[in-house]
Amino acid sequence: MSEQVLKTLKVGLEDRAYPIFIGHGLGSLIIKSFTEHLGEGKKVAVLIDDGFSEKAPLFVKELLSRVSTLKLPSGESTKSVQFLSKIWDFLASEEVDRTGVVFALGGGVTGDLSGFAAASYLRGLDFYQVPTTLLAMVDSSVGGKTGINLSAGKNLVGAFHQPKAVFIDLDCLSTLPKREFSAGMAEVIKYGLLGNKSLYHKLLSFSKPLNSESKELPEIIETCCLDKAKIVESDERESIESSGGRALLNLGHTFAHAIESVAGYGEYLHGEAVSIGLICALRLSRMSGYCSDADEKILESLLQSYALPVKLRFDLCSQALMNAMQSDKKVKAGKIRFVVLKEISDAFLSSRFDTDQVLKIWNSVGAK
Ligand SMILES: NC(=O)c1ccc[n+]([C@@H]2O[C@H](COP(=O)([O-])OP(=O)(O)OC[C@H]3O[C@@H](n4cnc5c(N)ncnc54)[C@H](O)[C@@H]3O)[C@@H](O)[C@H]2O)c1
């Protein structure tokens, strides 16, 4: 398909503001950006997910033939200190200096890892995000959170480092496996639940679940990017305590990160763990007298329509999950802060839950 920019959004962060281009066939736009940098005598390094590169559209092959490239193995376990150090060594061997530019092509794993490498190498290189999974398009490529996992927990080491631009080429989704598409839908559903009622109702109104070909998809992606941009603009570094701010984007994630870490990175896709986490968050809300039985059933069936899990696939030890939660970044002074729902699309932060209550939630999704 020929180039068609459907939307250009903006993340308004003063001197760190950047555009998000959404469209089809954005290869030439990406190559133009490349060429401009090269023309200015800068080194351009491409970090690309190996799984994506195998199936990548033609423009990627053209890019790869022009600049230094490092292929990164697919999967959550790549978001590690081992691969971070591989990228640093690669940038050093390519003699990338402080004017150098990094392009990250892949899903959230590639984006988070490459972004952190760019944030840390020579104290900060410019970087560009080319998200190729639905999850990365609607969430991880926007907002500047970069980082890696430790065995002690998800995303424990990282930095805020905003990209210079995000190129969302919808054509990349044509090769995305169905299971990965569904994982991205968990984050889409999250946006509806945490604050966008009309998005939530729209998702419920579709006669059949969305797929990468759905005509409604570009608008859904745009809505999520706009919601994320708005939240990031108001609280770039997740420092607002009272009303929740950026921390609200973590709806379901305290549970999800514990599942990923205890089950072993990669056992659940991030979006699948988020799906169970959303159910946990809704049950926690119900424990406080918010939301209804009907809300829970509706959410369950929406998630299940995308073949997303609503309970653990196999036993995990509830105490191990509790311990993993304690190392979550959202723990403040030993208290775990949860995002709960006053009602659908009205989220807030609360740390009033005790251990027994949280254990009950874990047991309700099948932890032993
Ligand atoms: N930084 C943030 O704000 C933020 C937000 C949400 C999630 N995340 C992180 O994102 C990560 C999950 O990202 P993800 O779901 O994109 O997973 P991922 O990066 O592991 O990609 C999923 C799989 O899809 C393959 N793939 C990628 N693009 C493809 C394409 N177009 N065609 C075919 N295959 C393709 C990859 O090879 C991989 O196997 C997690 O580490 C999570 O913590 C970060």
Short mmCIF file of C-alpha atoms and ligand atoms in Angstrom, two decimals:
data_model
loop_
_atom_site.label_atom_id
_atom_site.label_comp_id
_atom_site.label_asym_id
_atom_site.label_seq_id
_atom_site.Cartn_x
_atom_site.Cartn_y
_atom_site.Cartn_z
CA MET A 1 0.00 0.00 0.00
CA SER A 2 1.26 3.51 -0.75
CA GLU A 3 2.09 5.89 2.08
CA GLN A 4 -0.93 7.26 3.86
CA VAL A 5 -0.53 9.18 7.11
CA LEU A 6 -3.98 8.95 8.69
CA LYS A 7 -3.19 10.99 11.80
CA THR A 8 -0.37 12.96 13.32
CA LEU A 9 -0.75 13.33 17.07
CA LYS A 10 1.50 15.24 19.40
CA VAL A 11 2.81 14.47 22.84
CA GLY A 12 3.11 17.97 24.28
CA LEU A 13 6.11 17.94 26.59
CA GLU A 14 7.73 21.34 25.91
CA ASP A 15 11.28 20.75 24.70
CA ARG A 16 10.66 16.99 24.72
CA ALA A 17 7.48 17.17 22.58
CA TYR A 18 7.22 14.70 19.70
CA PRO A 19 4.87 13.52 16.98
CA ILE A 20 3.12 10.17 16.69
CA PHE A 21 2.46 9.29 13.05
CA ILE A 22 -0.29 6.73 12.46
CA GLY A 23 -0.86 5.32 8.99
CA HIS A 24 -0.15 2.77 6.31
CA GLY A 25 3.07 2.23 4.40
CA LEU A 26 5.11 4.61 6.55
CA GLY A 27 8.38 3.10 5.32
CA SER A 28 9.27 6.08 3.18
CA LEU A 29 8.65 8.48 6.07
CA ILE A 30 10.92 6.39 8.30
CA ILE A 31 13.58 6.15 5.59
CA LYS A 32 13.38 9.93 5.10
CA SER A 33 14.05 10.44 8.80
CA PHE A 34 17.00 8.03 8.56
CA THR A 35 18.40 9.71 5.50
CA GLU A 36 18.21 13.15 7.09
CA HIS A 37 20.26 11.94 10.06
CA LEU A 38 22.79 10.22 7.84
CA GLY A 39 22.97 13.36 5.69
CA GLU A 40 23.90 15.34 8.80
CA GLY A 41 26.82 12.97 9.33
CA LYS A 42 25.22 11.18 12.29
CA LYS A 43 25.58 7.47 12.98
CA VAL A 44 22.25 5.67 12.90
CA ALA A 45 21.90 2.34 14.70
CA VAL A 46 18.91 0.08 14.26
CA LEU A 47 17.86 -2.31 17.00
CA ILE A 48 15.30 -4.75 15.69
CA ASP A 49 13.29 -7.65 17.05
CA ASP A 50 14.48 -10.78 15.30
CA GLY A 51 10.97 -12.27 15.04
CA PHE A 52 9.71 -9.12 13.34
CA SER A 53 12.72 -8.77 11.03
CA GLU A 54 12.03 -12.22 9.57
CA LYS A 55 8.57 -11.14 8.44
CA ALA A 56 9.23 -7.45 8.01
CA PRO A 57 7.88 -5.35 5.15
CA LEU A 58 10.17 -4.35 2.29
CA PHE A 59 11.10 -0.97 3.76
CA VAL A 60 12.76 -2.69 6.70
CA LYS A 61 15.00 -4.67 4.36
CA GLU A 62 15.98 -1.39 2.71
CA LEU A 63 16.74 0.18 6.08
CA LEU A 64 18.77 -2.76 7.21
CA SER A 65 20.88 -2.67 4.08
CA ARG A 66 21.87 0.93 4.77
CA VAL A 67 22.81 1.10 8.45
CA SER A 68 24.33 -0.85 11.30
CA THR A 69 21.81 -3.25 12.76
CA LEU A 70 21.62 -5.41 15.83
CA LYS A 71 18.98 -8.12 15.89
CA LEU A 72 17.52 -8.85 19.31
CA PRO A 73 16.00 -12.24 20.15
CA SER A 74 12.23 -12.19 20.61
CA GLY A 75 10.71 -12.52 24.03
CA GLU A 76 10.52 -10.97 27.46
CA SER A 77 13.78 -12.54 28.65
CA THR A 78 15.67 -10.27 26.22
CA LYS A 79 14.70 -7.26 28.36
CA SER A 80 17.71 -8.04 30.53
CA VAL A 81 21.03 -6.63 31.66
CA GLN A 82 22.73 -9.17 29.37
CA PHE A 83 21.17 -7.76 26.21
CA LEU A 84 21.47 -4.19 27.45
CA SER A 85 25.19 -4.72 27.68
CA LYS A 86 25.21 -6.31 24.19
CA ILE A 87 23.61 -3.14 22.83
CA TRP A 88 26.12 -0.90 24.62
CA ASP A 89 28.96 -2.97 23.12
CA PHE A 90 27.34 -2.78 19.69
CA LEU A 91 27.02 1.02 19.90
CA ALA A 92 30.66 1.25 21.00
CA SER A 93 31.86 -1.04 18.21
CA GLU A 94 29.95 1.07 15.68
CA GLU A 95 31.63 4.17 17.14
CA VAL A 96 28.30 5.86 17.74
CA ASP A 97 29.04 9.25 19.28
CA ARG A 98 26.79 11.67 21.15
CA THR A 99 25.16 12.80 17.91
CA GLY A 100 24.18 9.20 17.16
CA VAL A 101 20.57 8.10 16.78
CA VAL A 102 18.88 4.83 17.71
CA PHE A 103 15.83 3.39 15.94
CA ALA A 104 13.90 0.66 17.77
CA LEU A 105 11.81 -1.62 15.55
CA GLY A 106 9.72 -4.21 17.35
CA GLY A 107 7.31 -4.69 20.20
CA GLY A 108 7.43 -3.43 23.76
CA VAL A 109 10.43 -5.58 24.62
CA THR A 110 12.58 -4.04 21.88
CA GLY A 111 11.25 -0.54 22.58
CA ASP A 112 11.78 -0.66 26.35
CA LEU A 113 15.25 -2.21 26.08
CA SER A 114 16.47 -0.06 23.18
CA GLY A 115 15.05 3.07 24.78
CA PHE A 116 16.98 2.36 27.95
CA ALA A 117 20.15 1.64 26.00
CA ALA A 118 19.67 4.99 24.23
CA ALA A 119 18.95 6.74 27.54
CA SER A 120 22.10 5.40 29.16
CA TYR A 121 24.70 5.24 26.36
CA LEU A 122 26.92 8.36 26.45
CA ARG A 123 24.33 9.73 28.91
CA GLY A 124 21.60 9.84 26.31
CA LEU A 125 21.16 9.40 22.56
CA ASP A 126 18.14 10.43 20.52
CA PHE A 127 15.85 7.55 19.74
CA TYR A 128 12.86 6.74 17.55
CA GLN A 129 10.17 4.16 18.12
CA VAL A 130 8.74 2.02 15.33
CA PRO A 131 6.27 -0.17 17.24
CA THR A 132 5.28 -3.35 15.43
CA THR A 133 2.89 -5.02 17.89
CA LEU A 134 -0.54 -3.75 18.86
CA LEU A 135 0.60 -3.49 22.47
CA ALA A 136 3.55 -1.31 21.54
CA MET A 137 1.39 0.85 19.26
CA VAL A 138 -1.23 1.60 21.91
CA ASP A 139 0.99 1.78 24.94
CA SER A 140 4.70 1.09 25.30
CA SER A 141 6.05 3.23 22.44
CA VAL A 142 4.47 6.40 23.83
CA GLY A 143 5.44 8.07 27.08
CA GLY A 144 9.16 7.49 27.47
CA LYS A 145 9.25 4.70 30.06
CA THR A 146 12.24 2.54 29.21
CA GLY A 147 13.89 -0.26 31.13
CA ILE A 148 14.76 -3.87 31.78
CA ASN A 149 13.64 -6.63 34.14
CA LEU A 150 15.57 -8.18 37.01
CA SER A 151 14.86 -11.60 38.43
CA ALA A 152 13.57 -9.66 41.47
CA GLY A 153 10.90 -7.96 39.39
CA LYS A 154 9.68 -6.38 36.16
CA ASN A 155 11.05 -3.07 34.91
CA LEU A 156 13.05 -2.51 38.09
CA VAL A 157 15.88 -0.72 36.27
CA GLY A 158 15.08 2.02 33.79
CA ALA A 159 14.82 5.66 32.88
CA PHE A 160 12.37 8.17 31.53
CA HIS A 161 13.61 8.93 28.02
CA GLN A 162 11.13 10.29 25.49
CA PRO A 163 11.48 9.27 21.84
CA LYS A 164 11.92 11.94 19.15
CA ALA A 165 9.02 10.47 17.15
CA VAL A 166 6.83 7.39 17.03
CA PHE A 167 5.97 5.82 13.64
CA ILE A 168 2.91 3.55 13.86
CA ASP A 169 2.72 1.68 10.57
CA LEU A 170 -0.51 -0.31 10.70
CA ASP A 171 0.72 -2.58 7.90
CA CYS A 172 3.17 -4.15 10.35
CA LEU A 173 0.20 -5.75 12.11
CA SER A 174 -0.55 -7.99 9.12
CA THR A 175 2.08 -10.52 10.26
CA LEU A 176 1.40 -10.27 13.99
CA PRO A 177 0.24 -13.62 15.45
CA LYS A 178 -3.33 -13.63 16.77
CA ARG A 179 -2.21 -14.34 20.31
CA GLU A 180 0.02 -11.23 20.27
CA PHE A 181 -2.83 -9.14 18.86
CA SER A 182 -5.03 -10.29 21.75
CA ALA A 183 -2.31 -9.40 24.25
CA GLY A 184 -2.41 -5.84 22.88
CA MET A 185 -6.18 -5.77 23.29
CA ALA A 186 -5.72 -6.23 27.05
CA GLU A 187 -4.01 -2.81 27.17
CA VAL A 188 -6.72 -1.33 24.92
CA ILE A 189 -9.39 -2.61 27.32
CA LYS A 190 -7.35 -1.15 30.20
CA TYR A 191 -7.69 2.38 28.72
CA GLY A 192 -11.46 1.93 28.58
CA LEU A 193 -11.61 0.72 32.16
CA LEU A 194 -9.37 3.34 33.71
CA GLY A 195 -10.95 6.45 32.24
CA ASN A 196 -12.48 6.26 28.78
CA LYS A 197 -16.10 5.17 29.03
CA SER A 198 -16.88 5.76 25.37
CA LEU A 199 -13.94 3.55 24.34
CA TYR A 200 -15.16 0.83 26.71
CA HIS A 201 -18.68 0.97 25.31
CA LYS A 202 -17.35 0.97 21.77
CA LEU A 203 -15.34 -2.20 22.51
CA LEU A 204 -18.45 -3.82 23.93
CA SER A 205 -20.55 -2.77 20.95
CA PHE A 206 -18.54 -4.53 18.23
CA SER A 207 -20.42 -7.48 16.79
CA LYS A 208 -17.19 -9.47 16.54
CA PRO A 209 -13.79 -9.05 18.17
CA LEU A 210 -11.35 -6.70 16.43
CA ASN A 211 -8.49 -8.08 14.39
CA SER A 212 -5.58 -6.50 12.54
CA GLU A 213 -7.80 -5.91 9.48
CA SER A 214 -10.74 -4.29 11.30
CA LYS A 215 -11.70 -0.93 9.86
CA GLU A 216 -12.29 0.38 13.40
CA LEU A 217 -8.72 -0.41 14.50
CA PRO A 218 -6.92 2.81 13.42
CA GLU A 219 -9.35 4.91 15.43
CA ILE A 220 -9.00 2.66 18.48
CA ILE A 221 -5.19 2.95 18.30
CA GLU A 222 -5.48 6.72 17.93
CA THR A 223 -7.80 6.92 20.96
CA CYS A 224 -5.36 4.96 23.12
CA CYS A 225 -2.39 7.10 21.99
CA LEU A 226 -4.37 10.27 22.71
CA ASP A 227 -5.35 9.01 26.17
CA LYS A 228 -1.78 8.02 26.94
CA ALA A 229 -0.39 11.33 25.63
CA LYS A 230 -2.83 13.27 27.80
CA ILE A 231 -1.88 11.33 30.93
CA VAL A 232 1.86 11.60 30.20
CA GLU A 233 1.58 15.34 29.53
CA SER A 234 -0.04 15.83 32.94
CA ASP A 235 2.37 13.60 34.88
CA GLU A 236 5.43 12.69 32.82
CA ARG A 237 7.38 11.11 35.68
CA GLU A 238 4.56 9.50 37.62
CA SER A 239 5.01 11.92 40.49
CA ILE A 240 1.41 12.97 41.17
CA GLU A 241 0.28 11.16 44.32
CA SER A 242 -3.21 12.35 45.14
CA SER A 243 -5.39 11.88 42.06
CA GLY A 244 -3.35 9.07 40.60
CA GLY A 245 -1.87 10.73 37.49
CA ARG A 246 0.28 8.45 35.37
CA ALA A 247 0.17 5.70 37.98
CA LEU A 248 -3.42 4.99 36.86
CA LEU A 249 -1.96 3.44 33.70
CA ASN A 250 -0.78 0.66 35.98
CA LEU A 251 -4.33 -0.64 36.39
CA GLY A 252 -3.98 -4.42 36.82
CA HIS A 253 -0.21 -4.23 36.45
CA THR A 254 0.82 -4.85 40.07
CA PHE A 255 -0.86 -8.24 39.74
CA ALA A 256 0.37 -8.74 36.16
CA HIS A 257 4.01 -8.06 36.97
CA ALA A 258 3.89 -10.53 39.88
CA ILE A 259 2.43 -13.21 37.57
CA GLU A 260 5.12 -12.61 34.93
CA SER A 261 7.92 -12.71 37.44
CA VAL A 262 6.71 -15.77 39.42
CA ALA A 263 5.62 -17.81 36.36
CA GLY A 264 8.95 -16.98 34.67
CA TYR A 265 9.33 -14.24 32.06
CA GLY A 266 7.74 -15.30 28.79
CA GLU A 267 5.40 -17.93 30.28
CA TYR A 268 2.54 -15.44 30.03
CA LEU A 269 2.61 -12.70 27.40
CA HIS A 270 2.57 -9.33 29.14
CA GLY A 271 -0.95 -8.61 27.86
CA GLU A 272 -2.17 -11.99 29.10
CA ALA A 273 -0.86 -11.25 32.58
CA VAL A 274 -2.51 -7.80 32.35
CA SER A 275 -5.81 -9.50 31.48
CA ILE A 276 -5.75 -11.51 34.72
CA GLY A 277 -4.54 -8.36 36.51
CA LEU A 278 -7.59 -6.42 35.28
CA ILE A 279 -9.89 -9.07 36.74
CA CYS A 280 -7.95 -8.89 40.03
CA ALA A 281 -8.25 -5.08 40.07
CA LEU A 282 -12.00 -5.27 39.48
CA ARG A 283 -12.40 -7.82 42.29
CA LEU A 284 -10.36 -5.60 44.60
CA SER A 285 -12.67 -2.72 43.68
CA ARG A 286 -15.69 -4.87 44.51
CA MET A 287 -14.15 -5.70 47.89
CA SER A 288 -14.31 -1.96 48.63
CA GLY A 289 -17.96 -1.81 47.64
CA TYR A 290 -17.37 -0.42 44.15
CA CYS A 291 -18.46 -1.89 40.79
CA SER A 292 -20.95 -4.74 40.43
CA ASP A 293 -21.22 -8.41 39.69
CA ALA A 294 -22.49 -7.44 36.23
CA ASP A 295 -19.41 -5.24 35.63
CA GLU A 296 -17.20 -8.22 36.44
CA LYS A 297 -19.08 -10.59 34.13
CA ILE A 298 -19.02 -8.07 31.29
CA LEU A 299 -15.27 -7.54 31.68
CA GLU A 300 -14.65 -11.29 31.82
CA SER A 301 -16.55 -11.94 28.65
CA LEU A 302 -14.90 -9.02 26.83
CA LEU A 303 -11.43 -10.38 27.72
CA GLN A 304 -12.47 -13.92 26.83
CA SER A 305 -13.77 -12.78 23.44
CA TYR A 306 -10.10 -12.09 22.67
CA ALA A 307 -9.08 -15.48 24.09
CA LEU A 308 -7.38 -13.68 26.99
CA PRO A 309 -7.05 -15.55 30.30
CA VAL A 310 -9.16 -14.47 33.29
CA LYS A 311 -7.49 -16.88 35.70
CA LEU A 312 -4.08 -18.50 36.05
CA ARG A 313 -3.40 -21.33 33.60
CA PHE A 314 -1.57 -23.34 36.24
CA ASP A 315 -1.03 -23.07 39.98
CA LEU A 316 1.26 -20.35 41.21
CA CYS A 317 2.15 -20.01 44.88
CA SER A 318 0.16 -17.15 46.38
CA GLN A 319 2.94 -16.35 48.87
CA ALA A 320 5.46 -16.07 46.03
CA LEU A 321 3.05 -13.74 44.22
CA MET A 322 2.68 -11.63 47.38
CA ASN A 323 6.47 -11.45 47.72
CA ALA A 324 6.84 -10.43 44.08
CA MET A 325 4.30 -7.65 44.62
CA GLN A 326 6.44 -6.28 47.43
CA SER A 327 9.26 -5.63 44.96
CA ASP A 328 6.96 -3.80 42.58
CA LYS A 329 7.91 -0.22 41.77
CA LYS A 330 4.53 0.94 43.04
CA VAL A 331 5.33 -0.04 46.63
CA LYS A 332 5.74 3.09 48.76
CA ALA A 333 7.04 2.76 52.34
CA GLY A 334 6.20 -0.94 52.32
CA LYS A 335 2.57 -0.36 51.27
CA ILE A 336 1.39 -1.67 47.92
CA ARG A 337 -0.60 0.91 45.98
CA PHE A 338 -3.33 -0.54 43.79
CA VAL A 339 -5.31 1.09 41.06
CA VAL A 340 -8.98 0.45 41.82
CA LEU A 341 -12.21 1.43 40.09
CA LYS A 342 -14.86 3.55 41.74
CA GLU A 343 -16.90 2.54 38.73
CA ILE A 344 -16.05 1.49 35.19
CA SER A 345 -13.85 4.23 33.69
CA ASP A 346 -13.22 5.98 37.02
CA ALA A 347 -9.93 4.80 38.56
CA PHE A 348 -8.04 5.92 41.64
CA LEU A 349 -5.08 4.81 43.76
CA SER A 350 -5.48 3.06 47.08
CA SER A 351 -3.09 1.43 49.55
CA ARG A 352 -5.71 0.48 52.12
CA PHE A 353 -5.77 -3.25 51.39
CA ASP A 354 -4.32 -5.73 53.86
CA THR A 355 -2.48 -8.96 53.08
CA ASP A 356 -5.50 -11.22 53.67
CA GLN A 357 -7.61 -9.27 51.22
CA VAL A 358 -4.96 -9.43 48.51
CA LEU A 359 -4.43 -13.15 49.16
CA LYS A 360 -8.15 -13.69 48.66
CA ILE A 361 -7.92 -12.04 45.27
CA TRP A 362 -4.98 -14.26 44.29
CA ASN A 363 -6.92 -17.35 45.39
CA SER A 364 -9.91 -16.23 43.33
CA VAL A 365 -7.83 -16.46 40.13
CA GLY A 366 -6.43 -19.86 41.03
CA ALA A 367 -3.27 -19.22 43.09
CA LYS A 368 -2.61 -21.79 45.83
N1 LIG B 1 7.18 1.32 28.34
C1 LIG B 1 5.91 1.23 28.62
O1 LIG B 1 5.23 2.22 28.91
C2 LIG B 1 5.24 -0.12 28.51
C3 LIG B 1 3.84 -0.22 28.52
C4 LIG B 1 3.26 -1.48 28.36
C5 LIG B 1 4.07 -2.61 28.22
N2 LIG B 1 5.43 -2.47 28.24
C6 LIG B 1 6.31 -3.63 28.05
O2 LIG B 1 6.10 -4.14 26.73
C7 LIG B 1 6.52 -5.51 26.72
C8 LIG B 1 5.55 -6.32 25.91
O3 LIG B 1 5.54 -5.86 24.59
P1 LIG B 1 4.88 -6.71 23.40
O4 LIG B 1 3.60 -7.26 23.84
O5 LIG B 1 4.94 -5.85 22.22
O6 LIG B 1 5.84 -7.97 23.27
P2 LIG B 1 7.17 -8.28 22.45
O7 LIG B 1 7.99 -7.08 22.25
O8 LIG B 1 7.77 -9.44 23.16
O9 LIG B 1 6.63 -8.76 21.02
C9 LIG B 1 5.78 -9.86 20.97
C10 LIG B 1 6.16 -10.88 19.90
O10 LIG B 1 5.72 -10.40 18.64
C11 LIG B 1 6.76 -10.57 17.66
N3 LIG B 1 6.53 -9.51 16.69
C12 LIG B 1 6.68 -8.19 16.88
N4 LIG B 1 6.20 -7.51 15.84
C13 LIG B 1 5.76 -8.41 14.95
C14 LIG B 1 5.12 -8.32 13.71
N5 LIG B 1 4.77 -7.17 13.17
N6 LIG B 1 4.82 -9.47 13.05
C15 LIG B 1 5.09 -10.67 13.60
N7 LIG B 1 5.65 -10.82 14.81
C16 LIG B 1 5.98 -9.69 15.49
C17 LIG B 1 8.03 -10.54 18.43
O11 LIG B 1 9.04 -11.24 17.77
C18 LIG B 1 7.63 -11.19 19.74
O12 LIG B 1 7.78 -12.60 19.63
C19 LIG B 1 6.65 -5.94 28.16
O13 LIG B 1 8.01 -6.05 28.50
C20 LIG B 1 6.01 -4.80 28.94
O14 LIG B 1 6.57 -4.66 30.21
C21 LIG B 1 6.02 -1.25 28.38
#
